[in-house]
């Protein structure tokens, strides 16, 4: 490997790490994701050179298409505007519950998990009911897309609300009388 290629690989890894550490949310596309919903937004932590995720259990985020030994594409958003900063390829691994790698990832994830119904029992519940995954960068940054990546919304039975009642704007803008 030439010096220039090595320097570029190190710069790519530094960009991946710095952007991913600062972003609380990433979009992930697993190699085996369903076609209807290829990109999923997930919360994560950056730990020991990888994105760590927990999900696929009750009260946790879905992780479709992410299988141990497979590949994933990770897209990191900017914290200030929420736009795409960098996309990169990763290998997916699933450490065995109770292994040192699993314990280290869970310790980091537990500290970042918001609104957990059972904060002290989380690691045991994750070991029983969920999957903890590590997405390790392969080292290369994908080029940013040139066109729009807009997709149709996922079909849903939800509907928009009915028209606003005519009197509501007057009620909302009416000032309170001083006492």
Tab-separated table of C-alpha atoms in Angstrom, residues 19-110:
chain	number	residue	atom	x	y	z
A	19	UNK	CA	-18.755	12.104	12.526
A	20	UNK	CA	-20.306	8.974	14.049
A	21	UNK	CA	-19.272	9.863	17.601
A	22	UNK	CA	-20.974	13.255	17.355
A	23	UNK	CA	-24.178	12.012	15.772
A	24	UNK	CA	-26.779	10.417	18.029
A	25	UNK	CA	-28.597	8.892	15.066
A	26	UNK	CA	-27.431	6.985	11.984
A	27	UNK	CA	-29.264	5.450	9.047
A	28	UNK	CA	-28.467	1.807	8.397
A	29	UNK	CA	-29.171	-0.367	5.370
A	30	UNK	CA	-28.577	-4.044	5.978
A	31	UNK	CA	-27.599	-6.303	3.106
A	32	UNK	CA	-30.783	-8.318	3.665
A	33	UNK	CA	-33.169	-5.431	4.440
A	34	UNK	CA	-36.724	-5.660	3.095
A	35	UNK	CA	-37.167	-3.674	-0.105
A	36	UNK	CA	-40.100	-1.650	1.259
A	37	UNK	CA	-37.952	-0.057	3.954
A	38	UNK	CA	-34.288	-0.237	3.061
A	39	UNK	CA	-33.016	2.554	5.350
A	40	UNK	CA	-33.613	2.548	9.114
A	41	UNK	CA	-32.700	5.286	11.544
A	42	UNK	CA	-31.231	3.925	14.750
A	43	UNK	CA	-29.660	5.336	17.875
A	44	UNK	CA	-26.202	4.040	18.623
A	45	UNK	CA	-22.959	4.523	20.502
A	46	UNK	CA	-19.456	4.541	19.082
A	47	UNK	CA	-17.316	2.159	21.099
A	48	UNK	CA	-13.903	0.648	20.404
A	49	UNK	CA	-13.904	1.469	16.698
A	50	UNK	CA	-17.460	0.381	15.878
A	51	UNK	CA	-21.083	1.447	15.991
A	52	UNK	CA	-22.881	-0.529	18.698
A	53	UNK	CA	-26.639	-1.096	18.427
A	54	UNK	CA	-29.282	-2.854	20.481
A	55	UNK	CA	-32.667	-3.865	19.124
A	56	UNK	CA	-35.073	-6.464	17.763
A	57	UNK	CA	-36.746	-6.918	21.118
A	58	UNK	CA	-39.678	-5.552	23.084
A	59	UNK	CA	-39.386	-1.791	23.687
A	60	UNK	CA	-36.298	-1.588	21.462
A	61	UNK	CA	-35.636	-0.419	17.907
A	62	UNK	CA	-35.976	-2.760	14.923
A	63	UNK	CA	-32.811	-3.872	13.132
A	64	UNK	CA	-34.049	-5.383	9.853
A	65	UNK	CA	-31.601	-6.852	7.400
A	66	UNK	CA	-28.658	-6.814	9.815
A	67	UNK	CA	-27.257	-10.299	10.189
A	68	UNK	CA	-24.049	-11.409	11.867
A	69	UNK	CA	-21.333	-11.932	9.282
A	70	UNK	CA	-23.142	-9.692	6.792
A	71	UNK	CA	-22.548	-6.191	5.558
A	72	UNK	CA	-24.311	-2.881	6.092
A	73	UNK	CA	-24.172	0.646	4.775
A	74	UNK	CA	-24.116	3.311	7.474
A	75	UNK	CA	-25.005	6.927	6.754
A	76	UNK	CA	-24.145	9.538	9.361
A	77	UNK	CA	-26.083	12.759	9.685
A	78	UNK	CA	-24.755	16.094	10.811
A	79	UNK	CA	-25.799	17.171	14.264
A	80	UNK	CA	-26.400	20.798	13.305
A	81	UNK	CA	-28.582	20.492	10.171
A	82	UNK	CA	-29.347	16.760	10.113
A	83	UNK	CA	-28.027	16.316	6.557
A	84	UNK	CA	-25.805	13.516	5.301
A	85	UNK	CA	-22.157	13.862	6.289
A	86	UNK	CA	-20.623	10.560	5.327
A	87	UNK	CA	-21.635	7.049	4.265
A	88	UNK	CA	-19.491	3.991	4.866
A	89	UNK	CA	-19.560	0.217	4.592
A	90	UNK	CA	-19.418	-1.984	7.679
A	91	UNK	CA	-19.215	-5.618	8.621
A	92	UNK	CA	-21.844	-6.771	11.112
A	93	UNK	CA	-20.961	-8.892	14.110
A	94	UNK	CA	-23.077	-10.082	17.015
A	95	UNK	CA	-21.070	-10.735	20.164
A	96	UNK	CA	-22.342	-13.546	22.355
A	97	UNK	CA	-24.217	-12.379	25.465
A	98	UNK	CA	-21.884	-12.378	28.446
A	99	UNK	CA	-18.689	-12.197	26.373
A	100	UNK	CA	-16.236	-9.388	27.212
A	101	UNK	CA	-17.027	-7.662	23.893
A	102	UNK	CA	-20.788	-7.856	24.626
A	103	UNK	CA	-20.351	-6.584	28.205
A	104	UNK	CA	-18.283	-3.598	27.023
A	105	UNK	CA	-20.829	-2.675	24.329
A	106	UNK	CA	-23.768	-3.039	26.721
A	107	UNK	CA	-22.071	-0.852	29.341
A	108	UNK	CA	-21.812	1.942	26.762
A	109	UNK	CA	-25.321	1.395	25.371
A	110	UNK	CA	-26.898	1.366	28.834
